[in-house]
Each structure stands twice: as C-alpha cells, then as structure tokens.
GROMACS .gro file of N, CA and C in nm:
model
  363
    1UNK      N    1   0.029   1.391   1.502
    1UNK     CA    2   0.063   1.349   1.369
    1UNK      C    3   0.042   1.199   1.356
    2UNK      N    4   0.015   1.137   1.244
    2UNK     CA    5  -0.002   1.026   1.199
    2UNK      C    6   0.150   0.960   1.166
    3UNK      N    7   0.159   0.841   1.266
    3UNK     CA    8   0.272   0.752   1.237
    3UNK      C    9   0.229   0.617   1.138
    4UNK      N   10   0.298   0.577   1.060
    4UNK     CA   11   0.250   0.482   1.029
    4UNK      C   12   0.380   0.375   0.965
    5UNK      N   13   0.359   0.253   1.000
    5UNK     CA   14   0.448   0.081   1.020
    5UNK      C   15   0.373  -0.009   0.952
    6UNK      N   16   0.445  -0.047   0.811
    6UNK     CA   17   0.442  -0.124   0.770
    6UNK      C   18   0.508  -0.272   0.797
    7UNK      N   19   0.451  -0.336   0.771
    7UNK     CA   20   0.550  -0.512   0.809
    7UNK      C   21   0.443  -0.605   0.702
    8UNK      N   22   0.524  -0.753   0.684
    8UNK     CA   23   0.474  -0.821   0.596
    8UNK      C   24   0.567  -0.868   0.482
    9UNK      N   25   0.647  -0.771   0.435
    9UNK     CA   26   0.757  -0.765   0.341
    9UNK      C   27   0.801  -0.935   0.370
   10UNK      N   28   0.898  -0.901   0.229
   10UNK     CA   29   0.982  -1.064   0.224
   10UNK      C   30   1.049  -1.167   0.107
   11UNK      N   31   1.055  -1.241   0.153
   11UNK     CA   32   1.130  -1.311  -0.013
   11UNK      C   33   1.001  -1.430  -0.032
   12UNK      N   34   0.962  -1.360  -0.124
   12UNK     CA   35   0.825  -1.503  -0.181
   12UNK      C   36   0.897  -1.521  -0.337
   13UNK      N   37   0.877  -1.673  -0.364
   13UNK     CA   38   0.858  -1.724  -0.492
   13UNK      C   39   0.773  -1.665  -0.602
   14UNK      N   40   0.835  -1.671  -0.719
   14UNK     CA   41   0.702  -1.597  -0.854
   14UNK      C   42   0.611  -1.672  -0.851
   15UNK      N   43   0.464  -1.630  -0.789
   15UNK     CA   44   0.359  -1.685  -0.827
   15UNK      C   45   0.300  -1.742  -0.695
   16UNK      N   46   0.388  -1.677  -0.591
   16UNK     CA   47   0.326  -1.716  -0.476
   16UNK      C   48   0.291  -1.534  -0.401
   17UNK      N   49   0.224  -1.565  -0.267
   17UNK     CA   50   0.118  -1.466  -0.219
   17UNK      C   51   0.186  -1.385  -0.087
   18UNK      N   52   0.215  -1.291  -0.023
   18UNK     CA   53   0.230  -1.187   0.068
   18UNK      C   54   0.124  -1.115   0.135
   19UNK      N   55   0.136  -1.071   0.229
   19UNK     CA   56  -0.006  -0.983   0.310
   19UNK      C   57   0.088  -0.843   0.358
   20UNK      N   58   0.085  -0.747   0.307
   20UNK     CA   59   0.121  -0.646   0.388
   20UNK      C   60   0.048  -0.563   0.473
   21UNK      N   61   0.112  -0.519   0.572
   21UNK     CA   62   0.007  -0.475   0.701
   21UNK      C   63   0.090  -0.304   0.707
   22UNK      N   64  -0.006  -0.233   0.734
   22UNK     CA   65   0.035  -0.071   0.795
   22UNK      C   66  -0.031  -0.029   0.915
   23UNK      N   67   0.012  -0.039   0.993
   23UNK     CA   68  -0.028   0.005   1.155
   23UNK      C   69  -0.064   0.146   1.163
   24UNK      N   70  -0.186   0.218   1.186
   24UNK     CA   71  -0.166   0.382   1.187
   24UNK      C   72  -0.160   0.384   1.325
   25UNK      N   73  -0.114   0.491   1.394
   25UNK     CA   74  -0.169   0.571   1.493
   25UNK      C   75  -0.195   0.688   1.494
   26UNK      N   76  -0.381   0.632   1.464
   26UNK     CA   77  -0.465   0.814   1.444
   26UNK      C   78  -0.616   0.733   1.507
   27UNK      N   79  -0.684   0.808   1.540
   27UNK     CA   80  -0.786   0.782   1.642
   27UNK      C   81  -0.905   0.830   1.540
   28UNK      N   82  -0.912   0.891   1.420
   28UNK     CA   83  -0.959   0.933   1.323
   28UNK      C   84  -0.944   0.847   1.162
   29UNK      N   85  -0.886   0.723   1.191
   29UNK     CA   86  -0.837   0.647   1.079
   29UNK      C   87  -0.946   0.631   0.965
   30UNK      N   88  -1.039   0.552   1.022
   30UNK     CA   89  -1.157   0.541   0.961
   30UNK      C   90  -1.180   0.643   0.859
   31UNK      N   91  -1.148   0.767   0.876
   31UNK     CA   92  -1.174   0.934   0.755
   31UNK      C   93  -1.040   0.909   0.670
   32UNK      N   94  -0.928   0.855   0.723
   32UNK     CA   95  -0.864   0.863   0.619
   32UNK      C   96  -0.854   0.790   0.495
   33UNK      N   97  -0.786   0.812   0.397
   33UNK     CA   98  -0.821   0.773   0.243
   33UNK      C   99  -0.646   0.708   0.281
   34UNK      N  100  -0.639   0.557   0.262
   34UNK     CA  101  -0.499   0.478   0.250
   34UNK      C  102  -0.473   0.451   0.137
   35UNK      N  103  -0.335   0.474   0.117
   35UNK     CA  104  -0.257   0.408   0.000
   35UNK      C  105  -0.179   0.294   0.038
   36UNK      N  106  -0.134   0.233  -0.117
   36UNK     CA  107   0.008   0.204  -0.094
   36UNK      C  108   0.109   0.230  -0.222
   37UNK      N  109   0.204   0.255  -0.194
   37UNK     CA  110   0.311   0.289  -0.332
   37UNK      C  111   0.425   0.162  -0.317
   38UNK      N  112   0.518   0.212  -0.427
   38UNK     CA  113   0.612   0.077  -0.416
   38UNK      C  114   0.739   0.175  -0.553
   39UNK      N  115   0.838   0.138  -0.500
   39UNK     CA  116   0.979   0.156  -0.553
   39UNK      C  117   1.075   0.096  -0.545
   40UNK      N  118   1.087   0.087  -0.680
   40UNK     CA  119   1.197  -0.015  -0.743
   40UNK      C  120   1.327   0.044  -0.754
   41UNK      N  121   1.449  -0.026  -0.750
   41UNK     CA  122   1.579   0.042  -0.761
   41UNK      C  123   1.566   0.086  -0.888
   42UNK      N  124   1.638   0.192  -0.888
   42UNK     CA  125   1.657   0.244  -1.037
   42UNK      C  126   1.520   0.336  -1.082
   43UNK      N  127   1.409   0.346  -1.026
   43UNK     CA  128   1.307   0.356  -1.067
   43UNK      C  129   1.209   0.480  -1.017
   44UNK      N  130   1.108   0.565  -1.069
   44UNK     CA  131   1.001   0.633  -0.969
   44UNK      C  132   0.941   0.578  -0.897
   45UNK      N  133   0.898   0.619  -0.755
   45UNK     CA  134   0.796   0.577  -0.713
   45UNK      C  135   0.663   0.564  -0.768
   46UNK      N  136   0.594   0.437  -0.787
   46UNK     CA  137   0.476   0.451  -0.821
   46UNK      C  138   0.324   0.424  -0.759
   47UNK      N  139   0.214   0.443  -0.780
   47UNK     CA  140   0.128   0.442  -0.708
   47UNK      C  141   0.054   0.271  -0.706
   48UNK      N  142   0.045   0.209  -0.660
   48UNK     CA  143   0.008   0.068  -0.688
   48UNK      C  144  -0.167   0.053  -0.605
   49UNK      N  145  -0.229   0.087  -0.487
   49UNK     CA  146  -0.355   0.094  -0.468
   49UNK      C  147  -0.425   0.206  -0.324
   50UNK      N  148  -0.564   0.195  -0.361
   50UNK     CA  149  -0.586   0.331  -0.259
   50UNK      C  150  -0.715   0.295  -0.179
   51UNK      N  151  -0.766   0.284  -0.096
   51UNK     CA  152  -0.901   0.264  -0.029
   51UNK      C  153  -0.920   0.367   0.058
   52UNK      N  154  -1.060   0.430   0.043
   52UNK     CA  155  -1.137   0.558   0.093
   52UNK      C  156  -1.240   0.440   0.157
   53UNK      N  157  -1.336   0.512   0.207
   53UNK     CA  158  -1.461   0.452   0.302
   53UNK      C  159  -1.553   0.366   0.212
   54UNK      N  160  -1.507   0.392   0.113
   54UNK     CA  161  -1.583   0.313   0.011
   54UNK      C  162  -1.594   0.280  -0.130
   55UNK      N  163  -1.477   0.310  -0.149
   55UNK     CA  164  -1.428   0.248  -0.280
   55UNK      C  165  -1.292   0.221  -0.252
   56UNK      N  166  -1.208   0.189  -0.390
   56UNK     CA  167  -1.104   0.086  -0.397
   56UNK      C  168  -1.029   0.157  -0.515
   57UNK      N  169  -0.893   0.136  -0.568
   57UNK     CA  170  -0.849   0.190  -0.701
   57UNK      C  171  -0.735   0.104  -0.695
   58UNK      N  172  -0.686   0.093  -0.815
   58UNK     CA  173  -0.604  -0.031  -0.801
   58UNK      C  174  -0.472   0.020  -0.933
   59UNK      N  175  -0.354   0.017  -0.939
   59UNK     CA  176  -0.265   0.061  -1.069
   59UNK      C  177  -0.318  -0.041  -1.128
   60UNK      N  178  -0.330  -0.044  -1.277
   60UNK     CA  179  -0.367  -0.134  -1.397
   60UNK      C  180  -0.305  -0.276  -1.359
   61UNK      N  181  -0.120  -0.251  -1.367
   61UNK     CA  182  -0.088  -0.393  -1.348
   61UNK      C  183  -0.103  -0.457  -1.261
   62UNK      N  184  -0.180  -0.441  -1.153
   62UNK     CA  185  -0.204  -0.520  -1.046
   62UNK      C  186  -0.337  -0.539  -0.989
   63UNK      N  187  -0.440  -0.494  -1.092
   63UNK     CA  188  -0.576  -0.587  -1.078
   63UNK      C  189  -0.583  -0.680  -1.116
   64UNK      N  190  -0.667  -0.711  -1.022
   64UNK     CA  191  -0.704  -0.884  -1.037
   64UNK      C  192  -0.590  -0.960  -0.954
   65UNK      N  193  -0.472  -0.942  -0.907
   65UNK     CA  194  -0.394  -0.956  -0.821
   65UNK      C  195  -0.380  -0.915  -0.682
   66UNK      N  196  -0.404  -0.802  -0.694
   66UNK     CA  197  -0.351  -0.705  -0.537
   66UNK      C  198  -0.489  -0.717  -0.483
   67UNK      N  199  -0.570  -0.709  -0.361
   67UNK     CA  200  -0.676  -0.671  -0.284
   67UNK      C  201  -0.576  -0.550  -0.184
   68UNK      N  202  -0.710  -0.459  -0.186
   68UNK     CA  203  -0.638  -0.375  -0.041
   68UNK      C  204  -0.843  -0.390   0.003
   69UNK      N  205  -0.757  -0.347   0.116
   69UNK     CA  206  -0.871  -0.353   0.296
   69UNK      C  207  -0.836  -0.290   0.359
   70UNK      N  208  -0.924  -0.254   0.463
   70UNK     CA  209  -0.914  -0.162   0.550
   70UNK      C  210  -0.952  -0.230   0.726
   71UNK      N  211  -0.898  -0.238   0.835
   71UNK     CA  212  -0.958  -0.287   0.968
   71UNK      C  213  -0.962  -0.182   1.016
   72UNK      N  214  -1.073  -0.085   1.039
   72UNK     CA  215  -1.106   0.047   1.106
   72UNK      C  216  -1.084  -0.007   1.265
   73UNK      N  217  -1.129  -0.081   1.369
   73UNK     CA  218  -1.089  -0.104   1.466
   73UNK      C  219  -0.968  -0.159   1.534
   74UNK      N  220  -0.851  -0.167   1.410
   74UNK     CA  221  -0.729  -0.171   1.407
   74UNK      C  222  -0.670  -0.070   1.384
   75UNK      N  223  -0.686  -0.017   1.337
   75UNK     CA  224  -0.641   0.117   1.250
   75UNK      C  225  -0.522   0.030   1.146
   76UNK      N  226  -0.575  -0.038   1.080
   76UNK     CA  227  -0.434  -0.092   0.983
   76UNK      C  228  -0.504  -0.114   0.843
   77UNK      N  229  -0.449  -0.090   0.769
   77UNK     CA  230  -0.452  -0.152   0.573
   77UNK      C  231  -0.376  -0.227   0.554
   78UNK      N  232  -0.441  -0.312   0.442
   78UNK     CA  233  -0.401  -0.396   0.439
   78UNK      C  234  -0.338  -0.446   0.279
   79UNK      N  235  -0.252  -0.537   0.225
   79UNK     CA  236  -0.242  -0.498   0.063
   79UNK      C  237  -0.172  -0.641   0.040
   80UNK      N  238  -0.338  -0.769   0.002
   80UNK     CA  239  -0.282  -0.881   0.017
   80UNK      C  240  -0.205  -0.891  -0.112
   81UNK      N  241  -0.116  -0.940  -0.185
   81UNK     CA  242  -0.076  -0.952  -0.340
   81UNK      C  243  -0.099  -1.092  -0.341
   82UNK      N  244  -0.153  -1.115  -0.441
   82UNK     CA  245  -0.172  -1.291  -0.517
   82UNK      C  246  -0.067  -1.267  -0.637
   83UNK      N  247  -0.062  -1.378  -0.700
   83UNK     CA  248   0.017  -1.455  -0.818
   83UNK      C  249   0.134  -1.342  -0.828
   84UNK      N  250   0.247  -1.329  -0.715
   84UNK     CA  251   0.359  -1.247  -0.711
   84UNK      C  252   0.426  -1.263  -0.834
   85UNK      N  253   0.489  -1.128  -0.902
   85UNK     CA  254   0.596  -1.161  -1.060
   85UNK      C  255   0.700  -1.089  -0.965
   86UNK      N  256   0.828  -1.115  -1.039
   86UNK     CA  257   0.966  -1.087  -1.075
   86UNK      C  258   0.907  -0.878  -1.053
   87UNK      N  259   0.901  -0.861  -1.111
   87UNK     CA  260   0.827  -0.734  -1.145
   87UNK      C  261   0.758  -0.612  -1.049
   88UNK      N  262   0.701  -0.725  -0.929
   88UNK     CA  263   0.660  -0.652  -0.828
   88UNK      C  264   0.749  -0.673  -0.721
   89UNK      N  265   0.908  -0.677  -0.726
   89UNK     CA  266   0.981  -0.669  -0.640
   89UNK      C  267   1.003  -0.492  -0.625
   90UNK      N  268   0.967  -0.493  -0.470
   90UNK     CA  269   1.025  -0.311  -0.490
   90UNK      C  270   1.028  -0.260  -0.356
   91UNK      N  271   1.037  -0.159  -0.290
   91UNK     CA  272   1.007  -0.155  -0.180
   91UNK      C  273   0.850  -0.066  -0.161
   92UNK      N  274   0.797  -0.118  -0.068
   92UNK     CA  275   0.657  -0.088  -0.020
   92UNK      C  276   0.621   0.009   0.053
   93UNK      N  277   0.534   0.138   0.035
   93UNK     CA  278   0.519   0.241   0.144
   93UNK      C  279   0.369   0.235   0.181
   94UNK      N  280   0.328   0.222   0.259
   94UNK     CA  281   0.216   0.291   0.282
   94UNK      C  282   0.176   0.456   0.309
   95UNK      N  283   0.066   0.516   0.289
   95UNK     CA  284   0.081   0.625   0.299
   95UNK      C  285  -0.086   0.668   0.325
   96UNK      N  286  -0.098   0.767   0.383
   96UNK     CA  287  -0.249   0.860   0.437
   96UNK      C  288  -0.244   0.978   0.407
   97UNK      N  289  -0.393   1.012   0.372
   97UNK     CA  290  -0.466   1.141   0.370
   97UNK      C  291  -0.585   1.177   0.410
   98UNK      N  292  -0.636   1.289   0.402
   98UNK     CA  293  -0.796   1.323   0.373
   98UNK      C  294  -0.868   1.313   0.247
   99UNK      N  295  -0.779   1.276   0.182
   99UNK     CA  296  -0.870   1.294   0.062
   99UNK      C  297  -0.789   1.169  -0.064
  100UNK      N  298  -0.902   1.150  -0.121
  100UNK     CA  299  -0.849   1.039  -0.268
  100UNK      C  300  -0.750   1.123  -0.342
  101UNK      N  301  -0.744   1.272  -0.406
  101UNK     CA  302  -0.691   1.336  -0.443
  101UNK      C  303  -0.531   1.327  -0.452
  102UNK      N  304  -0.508   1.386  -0.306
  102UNK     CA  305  -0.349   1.384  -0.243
  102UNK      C  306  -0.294   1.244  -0.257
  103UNK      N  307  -0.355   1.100  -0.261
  103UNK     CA  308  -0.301   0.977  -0.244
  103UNK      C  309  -0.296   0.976  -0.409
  104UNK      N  310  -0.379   0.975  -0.494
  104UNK     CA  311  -0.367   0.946  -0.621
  104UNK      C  312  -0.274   1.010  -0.679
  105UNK      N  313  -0.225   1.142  -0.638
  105UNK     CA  314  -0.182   1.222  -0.671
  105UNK      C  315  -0.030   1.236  -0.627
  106UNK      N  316   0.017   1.140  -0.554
  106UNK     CA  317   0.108   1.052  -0.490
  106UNK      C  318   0.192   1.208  -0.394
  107UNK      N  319   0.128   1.289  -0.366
  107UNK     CA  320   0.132   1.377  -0.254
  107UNK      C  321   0.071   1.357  -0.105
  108UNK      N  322   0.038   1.218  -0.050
  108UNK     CA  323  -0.029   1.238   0.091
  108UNK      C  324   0.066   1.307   0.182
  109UNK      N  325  -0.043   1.340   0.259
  109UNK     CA  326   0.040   1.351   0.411
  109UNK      C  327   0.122   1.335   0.461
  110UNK      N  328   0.140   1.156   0.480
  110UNK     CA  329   0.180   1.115   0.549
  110UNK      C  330   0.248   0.955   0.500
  111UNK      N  331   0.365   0.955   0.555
  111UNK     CA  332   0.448   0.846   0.478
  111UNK      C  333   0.484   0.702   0.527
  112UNK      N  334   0.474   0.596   0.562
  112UNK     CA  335   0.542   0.465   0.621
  112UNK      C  336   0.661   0.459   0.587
  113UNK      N  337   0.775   0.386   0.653
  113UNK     CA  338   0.927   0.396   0.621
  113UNK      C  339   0.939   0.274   0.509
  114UNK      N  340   0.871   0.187   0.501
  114UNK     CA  341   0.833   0.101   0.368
  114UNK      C  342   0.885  -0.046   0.416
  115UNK      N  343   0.812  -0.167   0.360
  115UNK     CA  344   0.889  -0.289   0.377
  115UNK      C  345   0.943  -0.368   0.224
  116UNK      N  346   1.046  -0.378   0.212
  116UNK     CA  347   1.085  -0.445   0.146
  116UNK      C  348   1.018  -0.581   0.068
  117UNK      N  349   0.976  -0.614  -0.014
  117UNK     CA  350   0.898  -0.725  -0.108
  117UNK      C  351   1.015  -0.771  -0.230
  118UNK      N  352   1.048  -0.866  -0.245
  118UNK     CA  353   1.138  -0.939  -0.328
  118UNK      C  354   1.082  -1.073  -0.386
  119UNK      N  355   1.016  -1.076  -0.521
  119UNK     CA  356   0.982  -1.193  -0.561
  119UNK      C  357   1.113  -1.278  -0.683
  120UNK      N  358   1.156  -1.392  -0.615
  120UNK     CA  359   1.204  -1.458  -0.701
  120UNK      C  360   1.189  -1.518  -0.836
  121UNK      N  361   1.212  -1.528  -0.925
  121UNK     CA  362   1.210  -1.625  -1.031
  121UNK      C  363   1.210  -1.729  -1.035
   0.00000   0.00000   0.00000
C-alpha cells in the first residue's frame, strides 16, 4: 500500500510563500496521478491541485498562485503557494491515484494525514 507524509505546513504572513512536500512510498510513483486537498474548520474538504505525467489542474482560486511538481526520483509532490491570503488557512492533504478521475473527483486511493497551513493577517 501507498503511505504518504506530508511536511512544510506553518504560520506564514498574508502575502508571504510556503513549500509543501508529500513523501510517497511506492516504487511505481511516477504512474501515479497526485493531488492535494485542503480543509478548513467549519468547512468541506476541497480540491485545491492535481499533477498526472503531464499535465497540471489547479482549483480557480489558486491559479496563478499555487505551482504543484512532481520529483519522480524522490517519489515526493510538491505544492509551492505564493502570495499566501487569510483564506488559504486550512489543513493540507495530499493524496494518490491511478487515474485524474478518482483525484478530481476527490475519491483517491490513498490519503496523507495532512499538515497544517495558517496564514496570518
């Protein structure tokens, strides 16, 4: 089974930048299709970005802000955020599949225990 550890989380200023990291252990990473989601107190989980082998998808409010990446000889994703708001405080999951489908579809596989992100005002 696919484990997967997020780290990176933290208390950044509004308008300043974070790198979140997800560690897999799968020897097959490279095939998988990565997410990441994020939940707010009070709130649904929502889907925030996704990278397959070769494309990218991004939730609306966070293009042009968020980059995600992939280090296939790491096995890790990556989900840098620029110009942090008040707004994108929430907690962070990463998550895997086989397919774009199951991640968009905020059904993957497979879940990260999440890191915490807190942007100040």
């Amino acid at each position: 089974q696919v484990q997967l550890v997020e780290s990176g989380g933290g208390l950044v200023q509004a308008g300043g930048s974070l790198r979140l990291s997800c560690a897999a252990s799968e020897r097959t990473f490279g095939n998988y299709v990565m997410g990441w989601f994020r939940q707010a107190p009070g709130r649904e989980r929502e889907f925030v970005a996704a990278i397959s082998v070769s494309s990218t998808y991004y939730k609306d409010s966070v293009k042009g802000r968020f980059i995600i990446s992939r280090d296939n000889a790491k096995n890790t994703v990556y989900l840098q955020m620029n110009s942090l708001k008040p707004e994108d405080t929430a907690v962070y999951y990463c998550a895997a599949d086989g397919s774009a489908r199951t991640i968009r579809a905020g059904t993957p596989g497979y879940w990260g225990k999440g890191t915490l992100v807190t942007v100040s005002s």
